[in-house]
Structures are given as structure tokens and as C-alpha cells.
Tab-separated table of C-alpha atoms and ligand atoms in Angstrom:
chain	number	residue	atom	x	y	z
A	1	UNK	CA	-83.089	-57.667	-45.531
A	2	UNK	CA	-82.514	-61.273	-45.562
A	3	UNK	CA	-79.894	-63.481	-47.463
A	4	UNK	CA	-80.989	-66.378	-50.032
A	5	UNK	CA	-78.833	-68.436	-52.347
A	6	UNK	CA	-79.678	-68.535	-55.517
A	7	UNK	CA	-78.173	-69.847	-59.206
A	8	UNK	CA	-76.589	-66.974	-61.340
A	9	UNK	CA	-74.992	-67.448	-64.392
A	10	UNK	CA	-71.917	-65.182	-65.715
A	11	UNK	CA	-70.231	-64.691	-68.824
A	12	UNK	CA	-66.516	-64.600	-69.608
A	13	UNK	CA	-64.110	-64.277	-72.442
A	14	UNK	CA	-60.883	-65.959	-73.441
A	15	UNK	CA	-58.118	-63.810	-73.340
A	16	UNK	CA	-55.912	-66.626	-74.616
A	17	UNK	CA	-58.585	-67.791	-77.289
A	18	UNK	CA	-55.508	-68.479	-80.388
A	19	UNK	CA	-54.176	-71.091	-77.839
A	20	UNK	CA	-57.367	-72.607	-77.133
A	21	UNK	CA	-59.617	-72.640	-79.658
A	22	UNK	CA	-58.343	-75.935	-81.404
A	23	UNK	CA	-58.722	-78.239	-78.356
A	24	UNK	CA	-62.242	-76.802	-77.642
A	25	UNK	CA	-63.181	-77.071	-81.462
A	26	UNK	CA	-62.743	-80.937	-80.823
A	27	UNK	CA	-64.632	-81.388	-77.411
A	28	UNK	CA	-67.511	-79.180	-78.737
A	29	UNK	CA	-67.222	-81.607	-82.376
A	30	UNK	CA	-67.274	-84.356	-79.308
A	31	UNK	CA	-70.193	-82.913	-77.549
A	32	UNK	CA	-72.205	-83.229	-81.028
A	33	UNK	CA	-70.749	-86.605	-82.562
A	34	UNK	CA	-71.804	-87.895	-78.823
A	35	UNK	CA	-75.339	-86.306	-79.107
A	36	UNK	CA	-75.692	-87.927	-82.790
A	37	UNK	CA	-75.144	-91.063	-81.051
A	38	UNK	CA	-77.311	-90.857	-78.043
A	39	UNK	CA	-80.045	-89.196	-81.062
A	40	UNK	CA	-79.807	-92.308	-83.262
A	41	UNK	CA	-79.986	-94.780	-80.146
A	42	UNK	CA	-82.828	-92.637	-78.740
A	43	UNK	CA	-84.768	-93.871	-81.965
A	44	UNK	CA	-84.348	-97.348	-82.151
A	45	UNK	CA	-85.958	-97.768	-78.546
A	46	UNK	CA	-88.494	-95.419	-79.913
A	47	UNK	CA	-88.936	-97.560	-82.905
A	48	UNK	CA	-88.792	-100.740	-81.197
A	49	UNK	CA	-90.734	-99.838	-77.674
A	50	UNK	CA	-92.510	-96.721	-78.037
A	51	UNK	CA	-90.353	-95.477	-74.902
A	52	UNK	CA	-87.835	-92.609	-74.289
A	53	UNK	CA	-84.841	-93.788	-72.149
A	54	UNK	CA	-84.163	-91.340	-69.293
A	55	UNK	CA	-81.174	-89.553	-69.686
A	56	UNK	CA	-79.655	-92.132	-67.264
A	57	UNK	CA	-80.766	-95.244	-68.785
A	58	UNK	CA	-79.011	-93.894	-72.188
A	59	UNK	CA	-75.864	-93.170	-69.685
A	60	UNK	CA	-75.631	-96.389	-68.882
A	61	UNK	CA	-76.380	-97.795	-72.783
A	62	UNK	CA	-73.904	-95.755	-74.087
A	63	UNK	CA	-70.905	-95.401	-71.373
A	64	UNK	CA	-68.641	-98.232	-73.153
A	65	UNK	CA	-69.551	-96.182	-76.721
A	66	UNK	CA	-66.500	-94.581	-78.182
A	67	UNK	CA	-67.472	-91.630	-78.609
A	68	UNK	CA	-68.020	-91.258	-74.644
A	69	UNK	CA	-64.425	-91.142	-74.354
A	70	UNK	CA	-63.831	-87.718	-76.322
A	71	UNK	CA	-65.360	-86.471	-73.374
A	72	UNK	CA	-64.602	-85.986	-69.772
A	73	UNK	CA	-67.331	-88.560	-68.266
A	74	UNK	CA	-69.073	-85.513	-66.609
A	75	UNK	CA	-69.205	-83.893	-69.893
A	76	UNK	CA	-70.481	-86.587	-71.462
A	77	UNK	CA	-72.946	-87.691	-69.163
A	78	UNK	CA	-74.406	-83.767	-69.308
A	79	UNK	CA	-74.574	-84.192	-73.670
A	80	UNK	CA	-76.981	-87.197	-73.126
A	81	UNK	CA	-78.734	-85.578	-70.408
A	82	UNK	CA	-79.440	-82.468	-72.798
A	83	UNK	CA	-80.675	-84.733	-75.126
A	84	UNK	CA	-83.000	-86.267	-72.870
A	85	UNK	CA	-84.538	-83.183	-71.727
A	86	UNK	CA	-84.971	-82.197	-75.278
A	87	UNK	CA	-86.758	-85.704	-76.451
A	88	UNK	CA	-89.194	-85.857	-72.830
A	89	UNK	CA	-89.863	-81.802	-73.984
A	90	UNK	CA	-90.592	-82.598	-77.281
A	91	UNK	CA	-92.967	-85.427	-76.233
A	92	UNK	CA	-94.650	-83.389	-73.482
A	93	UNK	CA	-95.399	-81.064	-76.365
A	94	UNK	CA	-96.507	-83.414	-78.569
A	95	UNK	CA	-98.919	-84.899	-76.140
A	96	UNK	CA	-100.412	-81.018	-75.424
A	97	UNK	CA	-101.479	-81.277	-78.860
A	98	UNK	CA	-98.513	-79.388	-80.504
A	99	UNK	CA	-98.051	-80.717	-83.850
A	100	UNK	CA	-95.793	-78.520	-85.225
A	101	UNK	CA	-93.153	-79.554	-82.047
A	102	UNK	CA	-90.520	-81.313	-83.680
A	103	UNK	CA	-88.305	-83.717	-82.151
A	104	UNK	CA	-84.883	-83.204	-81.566
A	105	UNK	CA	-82.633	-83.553	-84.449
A	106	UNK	CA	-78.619	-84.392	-85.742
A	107	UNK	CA	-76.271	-82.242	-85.150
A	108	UNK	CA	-75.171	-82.198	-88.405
A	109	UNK	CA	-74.405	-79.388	-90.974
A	110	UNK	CA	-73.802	-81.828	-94.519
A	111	UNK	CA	-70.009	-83.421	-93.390
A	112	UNK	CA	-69.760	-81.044	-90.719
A	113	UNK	CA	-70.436	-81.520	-86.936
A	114	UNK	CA	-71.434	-77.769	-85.269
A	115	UNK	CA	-69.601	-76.987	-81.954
A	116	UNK	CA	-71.672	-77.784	-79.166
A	117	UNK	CA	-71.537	-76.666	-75.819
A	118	UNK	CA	-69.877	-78.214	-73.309
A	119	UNK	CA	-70.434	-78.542	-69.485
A	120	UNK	CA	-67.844	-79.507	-67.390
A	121	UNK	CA	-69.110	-80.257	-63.418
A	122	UNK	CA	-66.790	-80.190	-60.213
A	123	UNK	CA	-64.796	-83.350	-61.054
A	124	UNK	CA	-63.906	-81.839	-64.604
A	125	UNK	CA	-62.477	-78.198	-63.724
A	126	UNK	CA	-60.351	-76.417	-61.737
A	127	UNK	CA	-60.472	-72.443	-61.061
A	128	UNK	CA	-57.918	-70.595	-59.822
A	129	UNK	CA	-59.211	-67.185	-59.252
A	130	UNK	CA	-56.174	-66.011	-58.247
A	131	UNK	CA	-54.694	-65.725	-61.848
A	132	UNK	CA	-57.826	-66.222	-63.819
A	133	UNK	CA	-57.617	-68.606	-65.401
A	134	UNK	CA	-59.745	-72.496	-65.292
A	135	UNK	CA	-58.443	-75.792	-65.866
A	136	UNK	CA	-60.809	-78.122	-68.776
A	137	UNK	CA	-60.735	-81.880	-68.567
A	138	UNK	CA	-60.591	-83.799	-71.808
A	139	UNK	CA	-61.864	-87.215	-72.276
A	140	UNK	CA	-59.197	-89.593	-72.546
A	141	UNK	CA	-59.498	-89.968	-76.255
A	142	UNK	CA	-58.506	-86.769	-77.066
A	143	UNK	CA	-55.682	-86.657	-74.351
A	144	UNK	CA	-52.108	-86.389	-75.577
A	145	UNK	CA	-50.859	-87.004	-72.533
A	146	UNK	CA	-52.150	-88.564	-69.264
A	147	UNK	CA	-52.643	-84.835	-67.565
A	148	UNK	CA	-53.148	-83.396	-70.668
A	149	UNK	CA	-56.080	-80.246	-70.254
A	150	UNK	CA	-57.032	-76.987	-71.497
A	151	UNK	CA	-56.082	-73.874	-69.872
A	152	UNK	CA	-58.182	-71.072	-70.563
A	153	UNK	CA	-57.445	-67.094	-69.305
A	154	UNK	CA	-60.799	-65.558	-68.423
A	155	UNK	CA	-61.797	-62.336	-68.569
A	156	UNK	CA	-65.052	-61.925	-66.456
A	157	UNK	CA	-66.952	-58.466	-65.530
A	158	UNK	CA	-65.717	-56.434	-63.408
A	159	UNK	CA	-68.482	-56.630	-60.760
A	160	UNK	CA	-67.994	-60.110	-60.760
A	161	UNK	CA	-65.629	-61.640	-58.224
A	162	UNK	CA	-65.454	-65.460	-58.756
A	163	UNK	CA	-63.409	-66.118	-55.117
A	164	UNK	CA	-66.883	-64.363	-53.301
A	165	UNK	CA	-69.136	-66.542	-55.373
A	166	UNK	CA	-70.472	-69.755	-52.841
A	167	UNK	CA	-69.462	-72.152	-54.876
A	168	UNK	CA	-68.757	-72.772	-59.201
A	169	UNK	CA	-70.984	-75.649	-59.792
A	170	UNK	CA	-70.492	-75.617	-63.594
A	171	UNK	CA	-68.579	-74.159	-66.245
A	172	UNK	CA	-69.333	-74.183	-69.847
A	173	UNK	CA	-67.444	-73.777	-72.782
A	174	UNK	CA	-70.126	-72.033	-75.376
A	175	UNK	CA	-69.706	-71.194	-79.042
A	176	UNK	CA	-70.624	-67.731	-80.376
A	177	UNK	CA	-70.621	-68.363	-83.622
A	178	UNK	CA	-67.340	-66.407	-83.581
A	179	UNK	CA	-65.460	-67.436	-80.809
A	180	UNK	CA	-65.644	-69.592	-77.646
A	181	UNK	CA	-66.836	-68.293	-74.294
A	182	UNK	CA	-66.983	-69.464	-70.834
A	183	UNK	CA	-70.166	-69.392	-68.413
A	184	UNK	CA	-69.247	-69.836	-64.620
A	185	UNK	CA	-72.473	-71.404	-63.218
A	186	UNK	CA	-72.682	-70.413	-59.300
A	187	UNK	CA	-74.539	-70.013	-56.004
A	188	UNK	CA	-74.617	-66.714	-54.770
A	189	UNK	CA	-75.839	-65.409	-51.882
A	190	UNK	CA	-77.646	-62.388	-52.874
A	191	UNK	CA	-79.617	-59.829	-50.499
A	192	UNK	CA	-83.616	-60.131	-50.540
A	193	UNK	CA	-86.488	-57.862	-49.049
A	194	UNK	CA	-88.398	-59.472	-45.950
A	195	UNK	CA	-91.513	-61.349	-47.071
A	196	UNK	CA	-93.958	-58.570	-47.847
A	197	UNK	CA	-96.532	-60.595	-46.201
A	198	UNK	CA	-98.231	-63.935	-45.213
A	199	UNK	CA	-100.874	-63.932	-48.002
A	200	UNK	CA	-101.192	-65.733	-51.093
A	201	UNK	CA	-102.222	-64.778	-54.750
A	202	UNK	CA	-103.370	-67.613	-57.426
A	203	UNK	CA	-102.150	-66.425	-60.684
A	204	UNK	CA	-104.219	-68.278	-63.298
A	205	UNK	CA	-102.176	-67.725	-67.375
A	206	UNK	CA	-104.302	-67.749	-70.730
A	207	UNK	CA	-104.645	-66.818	-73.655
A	208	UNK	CA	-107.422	-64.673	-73.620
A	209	UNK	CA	-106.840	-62.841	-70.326
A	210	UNK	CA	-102.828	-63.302	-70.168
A	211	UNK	CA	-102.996	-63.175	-66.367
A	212	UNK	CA	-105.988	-63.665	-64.040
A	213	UNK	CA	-105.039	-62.799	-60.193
A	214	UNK	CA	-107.294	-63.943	-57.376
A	215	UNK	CA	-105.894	-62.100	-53.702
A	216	UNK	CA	-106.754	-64.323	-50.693
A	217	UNK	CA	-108.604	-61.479	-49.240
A	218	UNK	CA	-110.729	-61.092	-51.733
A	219	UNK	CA	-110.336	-59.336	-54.959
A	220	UNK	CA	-109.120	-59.871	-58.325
A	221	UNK	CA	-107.441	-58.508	-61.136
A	222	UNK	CA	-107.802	-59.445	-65.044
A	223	UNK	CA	-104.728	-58.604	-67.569
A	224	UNK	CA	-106.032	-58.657	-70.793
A	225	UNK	CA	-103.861	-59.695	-73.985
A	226	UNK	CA	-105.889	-57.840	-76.624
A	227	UNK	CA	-102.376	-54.493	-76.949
A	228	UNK	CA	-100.081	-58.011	-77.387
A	229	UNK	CA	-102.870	-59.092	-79.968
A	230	UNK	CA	-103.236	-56.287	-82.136
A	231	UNK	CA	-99.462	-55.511	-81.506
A	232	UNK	CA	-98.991	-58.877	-83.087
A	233	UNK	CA	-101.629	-57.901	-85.537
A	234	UNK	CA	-100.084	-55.242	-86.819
A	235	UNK	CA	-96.360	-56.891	-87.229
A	236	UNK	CA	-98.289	-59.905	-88.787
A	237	UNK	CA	-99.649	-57.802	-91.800
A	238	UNK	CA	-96.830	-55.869	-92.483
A	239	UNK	CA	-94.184	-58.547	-92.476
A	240	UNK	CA	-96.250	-60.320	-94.753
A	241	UNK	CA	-96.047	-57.310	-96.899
A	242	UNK	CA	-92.496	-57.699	-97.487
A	243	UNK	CA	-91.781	-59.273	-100.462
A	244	UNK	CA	-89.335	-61.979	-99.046
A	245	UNK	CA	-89.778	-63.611	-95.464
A	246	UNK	CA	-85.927	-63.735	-94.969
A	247	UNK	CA	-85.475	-60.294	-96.419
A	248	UNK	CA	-83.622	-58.101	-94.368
A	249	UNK	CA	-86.662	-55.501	-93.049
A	250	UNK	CA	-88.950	-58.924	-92.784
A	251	UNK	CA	-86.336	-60.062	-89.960
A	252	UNK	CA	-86.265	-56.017	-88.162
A	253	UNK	CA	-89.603	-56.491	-88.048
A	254	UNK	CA	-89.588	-60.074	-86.700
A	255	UNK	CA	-86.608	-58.501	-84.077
A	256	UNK	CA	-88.792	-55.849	-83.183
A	257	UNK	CA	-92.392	-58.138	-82.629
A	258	UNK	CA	-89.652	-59.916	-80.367
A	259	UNK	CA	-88.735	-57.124	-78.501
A	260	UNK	CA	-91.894	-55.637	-77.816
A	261	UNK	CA	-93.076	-58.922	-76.752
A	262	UNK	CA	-90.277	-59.393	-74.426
A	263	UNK	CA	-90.853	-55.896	-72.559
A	264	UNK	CA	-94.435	-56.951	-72.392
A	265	UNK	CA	-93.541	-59.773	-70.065
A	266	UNK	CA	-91.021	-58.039	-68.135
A	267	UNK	CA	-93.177	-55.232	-67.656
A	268	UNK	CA	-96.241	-57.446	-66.315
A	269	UNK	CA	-94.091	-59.841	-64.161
A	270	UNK	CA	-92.416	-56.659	-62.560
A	271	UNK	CA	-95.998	-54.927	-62.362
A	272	UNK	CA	-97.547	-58.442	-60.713
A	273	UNK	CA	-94.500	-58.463	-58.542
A	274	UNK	CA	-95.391	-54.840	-56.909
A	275	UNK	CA	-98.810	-55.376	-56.954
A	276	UNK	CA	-98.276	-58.173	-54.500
A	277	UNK	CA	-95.484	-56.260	-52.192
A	278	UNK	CA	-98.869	-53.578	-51.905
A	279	UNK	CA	-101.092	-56.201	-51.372
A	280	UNK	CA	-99.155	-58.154	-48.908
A	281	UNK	CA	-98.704	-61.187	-50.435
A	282	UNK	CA	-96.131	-63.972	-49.357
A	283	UNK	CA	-97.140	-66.746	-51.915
A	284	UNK	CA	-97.287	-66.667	-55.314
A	285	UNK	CA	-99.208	-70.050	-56.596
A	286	UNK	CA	-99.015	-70.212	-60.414
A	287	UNK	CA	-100.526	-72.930	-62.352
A	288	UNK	CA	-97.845	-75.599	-63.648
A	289	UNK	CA	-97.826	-75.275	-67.063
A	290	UNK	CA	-94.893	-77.984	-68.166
A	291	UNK	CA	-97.105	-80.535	-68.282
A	292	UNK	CA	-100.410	-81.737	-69.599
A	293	UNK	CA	-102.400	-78.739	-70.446
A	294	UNK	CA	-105.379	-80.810	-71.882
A	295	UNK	CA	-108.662	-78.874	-72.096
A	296	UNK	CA	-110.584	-81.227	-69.783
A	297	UNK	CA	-113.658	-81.429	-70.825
A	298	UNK	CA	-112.956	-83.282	-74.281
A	299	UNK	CA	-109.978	-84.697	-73.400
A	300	UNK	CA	-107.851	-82.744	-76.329
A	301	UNK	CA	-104.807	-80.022	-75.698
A	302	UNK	CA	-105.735	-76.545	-76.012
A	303	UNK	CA	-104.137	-75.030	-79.454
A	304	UNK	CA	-102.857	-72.051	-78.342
A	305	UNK	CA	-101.762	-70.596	-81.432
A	306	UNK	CA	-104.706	-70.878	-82.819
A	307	UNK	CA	-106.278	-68.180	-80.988
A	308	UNK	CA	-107.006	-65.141	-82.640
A	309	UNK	CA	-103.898	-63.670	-84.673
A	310	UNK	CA	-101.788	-64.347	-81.509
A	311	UNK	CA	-99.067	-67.030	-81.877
A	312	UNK	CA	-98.351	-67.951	-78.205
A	313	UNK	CA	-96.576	-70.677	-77.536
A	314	UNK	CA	-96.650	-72.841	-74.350
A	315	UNK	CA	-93.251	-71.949	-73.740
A	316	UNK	CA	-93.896	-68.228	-73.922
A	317	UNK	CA	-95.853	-68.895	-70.359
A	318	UNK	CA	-92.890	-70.646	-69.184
A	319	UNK	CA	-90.701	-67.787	-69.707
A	320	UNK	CA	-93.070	-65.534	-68.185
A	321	UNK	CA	-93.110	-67.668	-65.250
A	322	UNK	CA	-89.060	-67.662	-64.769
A	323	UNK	CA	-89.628	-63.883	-64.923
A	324	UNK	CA	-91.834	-63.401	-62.039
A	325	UNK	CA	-90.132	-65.997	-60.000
A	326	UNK	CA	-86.996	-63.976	-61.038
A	327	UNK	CA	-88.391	-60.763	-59.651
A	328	UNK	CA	-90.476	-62.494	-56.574
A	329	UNK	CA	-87.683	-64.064	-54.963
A	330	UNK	CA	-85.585	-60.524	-55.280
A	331	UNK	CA	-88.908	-59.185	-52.860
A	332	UNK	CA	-88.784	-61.981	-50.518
A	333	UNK	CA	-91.945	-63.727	-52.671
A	334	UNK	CA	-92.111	-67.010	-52.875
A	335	UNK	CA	-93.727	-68.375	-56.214
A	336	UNK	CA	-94.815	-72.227	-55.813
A	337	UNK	CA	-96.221	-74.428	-58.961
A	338	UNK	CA	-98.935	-76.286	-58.246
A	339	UNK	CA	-100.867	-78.640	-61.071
A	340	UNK	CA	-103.733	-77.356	-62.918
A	341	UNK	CA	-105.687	-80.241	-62.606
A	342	UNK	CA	-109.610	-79.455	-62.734
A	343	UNK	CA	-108.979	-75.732	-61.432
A	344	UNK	CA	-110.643	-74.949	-64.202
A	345	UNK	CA	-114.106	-77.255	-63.880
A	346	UNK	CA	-114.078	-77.220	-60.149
A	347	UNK	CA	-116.521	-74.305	-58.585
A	348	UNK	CA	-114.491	-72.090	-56.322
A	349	UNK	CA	-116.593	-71.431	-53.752
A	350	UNK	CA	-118.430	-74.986	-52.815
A	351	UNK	CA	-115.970	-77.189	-54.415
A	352	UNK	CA	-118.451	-78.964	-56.459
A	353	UNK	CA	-117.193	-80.332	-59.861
A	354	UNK	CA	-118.764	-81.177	-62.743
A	355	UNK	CA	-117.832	-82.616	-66.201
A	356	UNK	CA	-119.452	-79.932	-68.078
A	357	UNK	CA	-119.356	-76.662	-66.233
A	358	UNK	CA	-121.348	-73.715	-68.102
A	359	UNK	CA	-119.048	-71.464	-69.110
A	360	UNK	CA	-120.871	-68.734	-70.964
A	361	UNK	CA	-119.068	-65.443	-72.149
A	362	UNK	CA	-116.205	-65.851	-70.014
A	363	UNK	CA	-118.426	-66.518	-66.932
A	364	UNK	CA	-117.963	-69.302	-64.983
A	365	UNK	CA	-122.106	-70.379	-63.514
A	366	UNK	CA	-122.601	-72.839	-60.499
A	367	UNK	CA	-125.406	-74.869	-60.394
A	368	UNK	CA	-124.585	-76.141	-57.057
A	369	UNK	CA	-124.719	-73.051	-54.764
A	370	UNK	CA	-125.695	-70.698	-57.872
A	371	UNK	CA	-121.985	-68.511	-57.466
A	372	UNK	CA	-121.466	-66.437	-60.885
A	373	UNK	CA	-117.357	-65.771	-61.286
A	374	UNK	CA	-115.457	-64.609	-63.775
A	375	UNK	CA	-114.108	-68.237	-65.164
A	376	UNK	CA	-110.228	-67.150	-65.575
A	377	UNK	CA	-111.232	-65.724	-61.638
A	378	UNK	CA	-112.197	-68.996	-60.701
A	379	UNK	CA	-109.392	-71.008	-62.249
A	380	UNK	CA	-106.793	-68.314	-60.392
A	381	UNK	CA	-109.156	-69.137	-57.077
A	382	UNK	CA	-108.705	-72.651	-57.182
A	383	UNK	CA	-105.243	-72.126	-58.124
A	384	UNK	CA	-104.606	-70.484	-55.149
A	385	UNK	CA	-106.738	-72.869	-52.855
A	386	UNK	CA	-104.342	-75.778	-53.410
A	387	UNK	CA	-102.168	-73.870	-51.499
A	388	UNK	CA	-103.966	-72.047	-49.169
A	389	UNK	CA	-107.660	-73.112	-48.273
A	390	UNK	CA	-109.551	-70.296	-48.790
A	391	UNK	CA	-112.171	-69.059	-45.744
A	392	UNK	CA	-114.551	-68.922	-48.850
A	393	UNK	CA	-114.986	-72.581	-48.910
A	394	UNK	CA	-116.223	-72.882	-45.276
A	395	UNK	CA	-119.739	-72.096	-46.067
A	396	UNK	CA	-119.598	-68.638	-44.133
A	397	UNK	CA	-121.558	-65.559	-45.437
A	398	UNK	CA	-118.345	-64.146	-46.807
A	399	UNK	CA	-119.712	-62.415	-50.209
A	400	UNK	CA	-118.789	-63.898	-53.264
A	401	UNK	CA	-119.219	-60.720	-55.422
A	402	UNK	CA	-115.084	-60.176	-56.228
A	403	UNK	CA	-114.789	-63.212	-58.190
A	404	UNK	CA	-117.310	-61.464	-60.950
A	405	UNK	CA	-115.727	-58.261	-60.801
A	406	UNK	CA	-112.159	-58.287	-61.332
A	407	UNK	CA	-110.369	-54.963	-61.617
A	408	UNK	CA	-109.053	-54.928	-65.252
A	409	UNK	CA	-105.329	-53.587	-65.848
A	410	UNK	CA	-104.373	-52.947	-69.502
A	411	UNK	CA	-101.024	-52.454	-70.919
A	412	UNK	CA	-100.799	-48.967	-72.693
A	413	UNK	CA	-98.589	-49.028	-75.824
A	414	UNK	CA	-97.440	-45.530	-75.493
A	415	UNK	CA	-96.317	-45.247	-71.327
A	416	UNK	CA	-95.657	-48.983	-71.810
A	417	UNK	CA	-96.981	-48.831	-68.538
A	418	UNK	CA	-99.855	-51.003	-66.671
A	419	UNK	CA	-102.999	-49.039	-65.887
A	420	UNK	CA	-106.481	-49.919	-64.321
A	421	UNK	CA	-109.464	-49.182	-66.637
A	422	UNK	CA	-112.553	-47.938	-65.380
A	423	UNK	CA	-114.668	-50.662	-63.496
A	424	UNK	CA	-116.961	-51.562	-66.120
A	425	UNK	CA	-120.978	-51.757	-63.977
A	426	UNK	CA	-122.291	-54.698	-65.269
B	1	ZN	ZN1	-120.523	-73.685	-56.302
């Protein structure tokens, strides 16, 4: 076993909510007003310069506002960062060809401002862990007095010892819809399996096969998305039976799609995850999906939703990704992003790239040195290559049969379980 730091984030509850709830009503009111502002400002540069400020430059724009004074500077610096985040994620949607992204909006409910979160850093807290119990900054607007603050009694799980923790980096004071709740953002040094191995795996995500795995020694595996599809299929029709879309068994049903969705992706990350702990593997190299994902041959985004009856967002692969990395690191894996950038034109084995590969049936064909791959295969191989040059590429004799036979893994409904079908003889 070996020891790693990592970021966990843990819930608590205010024991001594009554007393508290008032002052944190008005810094989360703050945290929205603030946002409103930063949202409006955000615009007129937009309107004016076709730019997005960085969260800093908006900092810096808006630090003599009023409003930045409800706040603890920290806590109001993290609002406009938020916002930030949300614009540039909105954008980078927007340029993959997403048109039903919207940007962010108000925080406005008619008269009403909703109670935002708020983040207070190291200069805006104090935790005793002694007495449980953490000290909240205000901004100086909203002070009564010059060491005015709020003092909130925790009440965290029980297998949860704040004093062990490395460090607090963050806490957060974050609105139920009921109540208000703390989240203790911390390093903790957690215990991790010895890297299984030295090898890598290039882990190529689609929409037709979900998952496309190319091993450095030479095999590969397909994972298939057609149970999600017809999964989604079948929710799709019958929701659209019900007579209203907001109507109570329209939103089980919606829950439940959700749910089975979900287990999907834990179930394949886990499954991915032992496969490479058999295999050996060290590396994981996924393809980074954050940014462009432009289909590179026409220079236009890939609709992903589009596809069949399966409504997969981008972010769907994002989460997916946090999930293996999740489960990697807890096996000593490493999982590195790497851009996907012509993995998909570029031929695997001789490197040779063209502007219109022939892709025919799923098959990727090289007119160069005449290799025949499975295409997702391919894009997983090149994947990987950008982290680990593959012996393939140095023109030995090493067959290049695996990358048009994949073995093919599909997830059964019933077990919810991943098995390998029959190799199909081609
Ligand atoms: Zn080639």
C-alpha cells in the first residue's frame, strides 16, 4: 500500500441552525445579488467586445462594486469565479455545436434573490475541532460590529474526524432547499494499492461504442452502448405516454432512466478499472473531452444527442471520466488527459494522416501501409500513443490483427453485470 493525498468533500449539519440561519440567509442573498452583478457586467463586454472576462479580470472590475462588500473578499472573489466557469462552459459548449447550451442566467426568482452558496477559503474561517463548531467571515457590509461572524455548531459523520484531515481548504455554506448545510473541503491522505503495473491503456469515449480500449500489448476491447440505447428507448416511449410531462409517474420514470444510467457508468468505470489491475496497466490515457470536440473532417461539432434515441450529453462523458479517475487512483492507476486532436484521422500503425480517412462500417482503412482497424480501436490507439509510443509504430513485423478484432463486452440488464460476447469470426 502506498499513501496519496487527495480532495474529499464532507457534509455536515447545523446543530444551532435557529441561531444561524438569518445571517447566512443574507450572505447566500449576497452571493446571488453579487453574481447578478458580475452576470449583467459579463454582458456588456460581451455586447461590446465579443469577449468573456476571466474570472479575474471581472475581480478586478468589480472589487470597488458594493455589492463586493456583503461578502468576505474570499467569498466574493469565489461568486465571480463560479460565474466565470459557468460563462467559459457555456461557450465551450456552444462552440462544440450545442445549441440548446444556454448561458448562464440571474439569479432571480420575480423580487426574490435564491440563497446561493457560499465558499469561504483559509483567510475567511476558523475551525475549532475541538468543540465543533467553525467561525464564518462576513463582508464588512453586513458586519454589525468590527469582529462581528457567524458561529455555526457542526454535526459531521461519525467516521469523519476533521483534526486527522491534512488540511480544510474550504468550507461552504449550502442551501437545501430546507435548511443550510456545511461542506468541509479537505486533503486527505487516503491508502492506495501499488501501481498494478507499468503499462498503459488508451480509452477512446463515443457514442456508438461508449468505450473503446486499446492495451499497449496488444489487444482491445469494444463496450457497446446499444442496453443504454434501448434502455433509453424504452423510458423514452413510455414517459411520453404519460399524459403530463411534469406529472408525478412522468418524473419516477425520469428518476429511474437517471438511475439506471448512473449504475451504468459506475458499473463500467469500476469494470474498466479491474480490467486494467488484470491487465497490468499503470496509465490510463483518456481522450480530453472539455474542449473542442469538432468532427474534423468538416470542421462542425459532433451532435451527440442526435444519435439514435440516445440523449448523451458531453457532460455525461465528463462524469464518466471523474468516475474512473475516482476508482483508478483508489488502485494506484493513474488516468492522464491528453487532447483528441486528429486521433481520430491519424492511422495508428504508420502515422500517416489524411484529411479524409475511409471510414467504412466502423472500420478504419489505410491506404498508406494498407492496416484495417476497428476505427473507435484506432482512435483509443492513438490515444494511447501520445503517451506512450507504441512498438507498433517502429515498422517491426509486430501483427496488426488486434486492432480489427476487439473483444466485445456488453452490459447485461438483468446481472447488471459486464460480460464478453462470443468473438464474432469475421
Ligand atoms: Zn497506416
Amino acid at each position: 500500500m502506498a499513501k496519496q493525498v487527495v480532495t474529499r468533500t464532507y457534509t455536515a449539519s447545523i446543530r444551532n441552525q435557529s441561531r444561524v440561519s438569518d445571517d447566512l440567509d443574507s450572505l447566500g442573498f449576497a452571493a446571488s445579488k453579487l453574481w447578478n452583478v458580475g452576470r449583467w457586467t459579463i454582458s456588456c463586454v460581451w455586447d461590446e467586445i465579443d469577449y468573456i472576462p476571466e474570472h479575474d479580470e471581472l475581480t478586478a472590475y468589480l472589487k470597488s462594486h458594493e455589492r463586493y462588500d456583503d461578502l468576505h473578499s474570499q467569498s466574493s472573489q469565489r461568486v465571480l469565479q463560479e460565474l466565470a466557469e459557468a460563462f467559459h462552459g457555456w461557450y465551450g459548449k456552444r462552440r462544440n455545436g450545442d445549441t440548446r447550451a444556454n448561458p448562464p442566467g440571474y439569479r432571480k426568482h420575480g423580487d426574490e434573490h435564491p440563497r446561493s452558496t457560499v465558499t469561504f477559503k483559509a483567510a475567511g474561517f476558523k475551525l475549532d475541532t475541538q468543540y465543533n463548531r467553525v467561525r464564518l467571515s462576513k463582508g464588512s457590509n453586513l458586519k454589525e460590529y468590527w469582529s462581528d461572524f457567524i458561529l455555526c455548531e457542526y454535526q459531521i459523520r461519525p467516521d469523519v474526524d476533521l483534526s486527522t484531515v491534512e488540511n480544510v481548504q474550504q468550507v461552504r455554506a449550502v442551501w437545501t432547499g430546507d435548511e443550510w448545510e456545511l461542506h468541509f473541503v479537505c486533503k486527505v491522505e487516503i491508502e492506495v494499492s501499488e501501481s498494478p503495473g507499468e503499462k498503459t491503456v488508451g480509452v477512446d469515449l463515443g457514442i456508438n461504442n461508449f468505450a473503446a480500449l486499446a492495451y499497449e500489448d496488444g489487444h482491445s476491447e469494444l463496450y457497446p452502448l446499444n442496453c443504454l440505447k434501448q434502455d433509453d428507448y424504452y423510458f423514452s416511449k413510455r414517459i411520453s405516454q404519460c399524459n403530463d410531462s411534469d406529472s408525478e409517474q412522468a418524473t419516477r420514470l425520469n428518476q429511474k432512466k437517471s438511475r439506471r444510467r448512473t449504475h451504468y457508468f459506475h458499473t463500467l468505470s469500476k469494470h474498466i478499472v479491474q480490467r486494467c489491475v488484470e491487465e497490468g496497466v499503470g496509465t490510463i490515457v483518456v481522450g480530453d473531452l472539455s474542449g473542442i470536440r469538432e468532427d474534423e473532417e468538416n470542421g462542425e461539432a459532433k451532435n451527440w444527442g442526435k444519435n439514435g434515441n440516445l440523449d448523451l450529453h458531453s457532460w455525461a462523458f465528463d462524469r464518466f471520466t471523474d468516475l474512473l479517475e475516482y476508482k483508478a487512483e483508489m488502485e494506484g492507476i493513474t488516468v492522464e488527459q491528453v487532447s483528441e486532436r486528429d486521433t481520430s484521422k491519424s492511422c495508428s500503425c504508420c502515422g500517416r494522416e489524411r484529411k479524409a480517412n475511409r471510414v467504412e462500417r466502423g472500420l478504419y482503412v489505410c491506404d498508406e501501409c494498407g492496416t484495417v482497424a476497428n476505427a473507435d480501436v484506432n482512435g483509443a490507439e492513438n490515444i494511447r500513443q501520445k503517451v506512450s509510443p507504441s512498438p507498433a509504430t517502429d515498422g517491426g513485423d509486430r501483427s496488426n490483427g488486434w486492432l480489427a478484432q476487439p473483444s466485445v463486452y456488453l452490459f447485461d440488464l438483468e446481472s447488471g453485470c459486464f460480460a464478453p460476447r462470443e468473438q464474432a469470426t469475421s
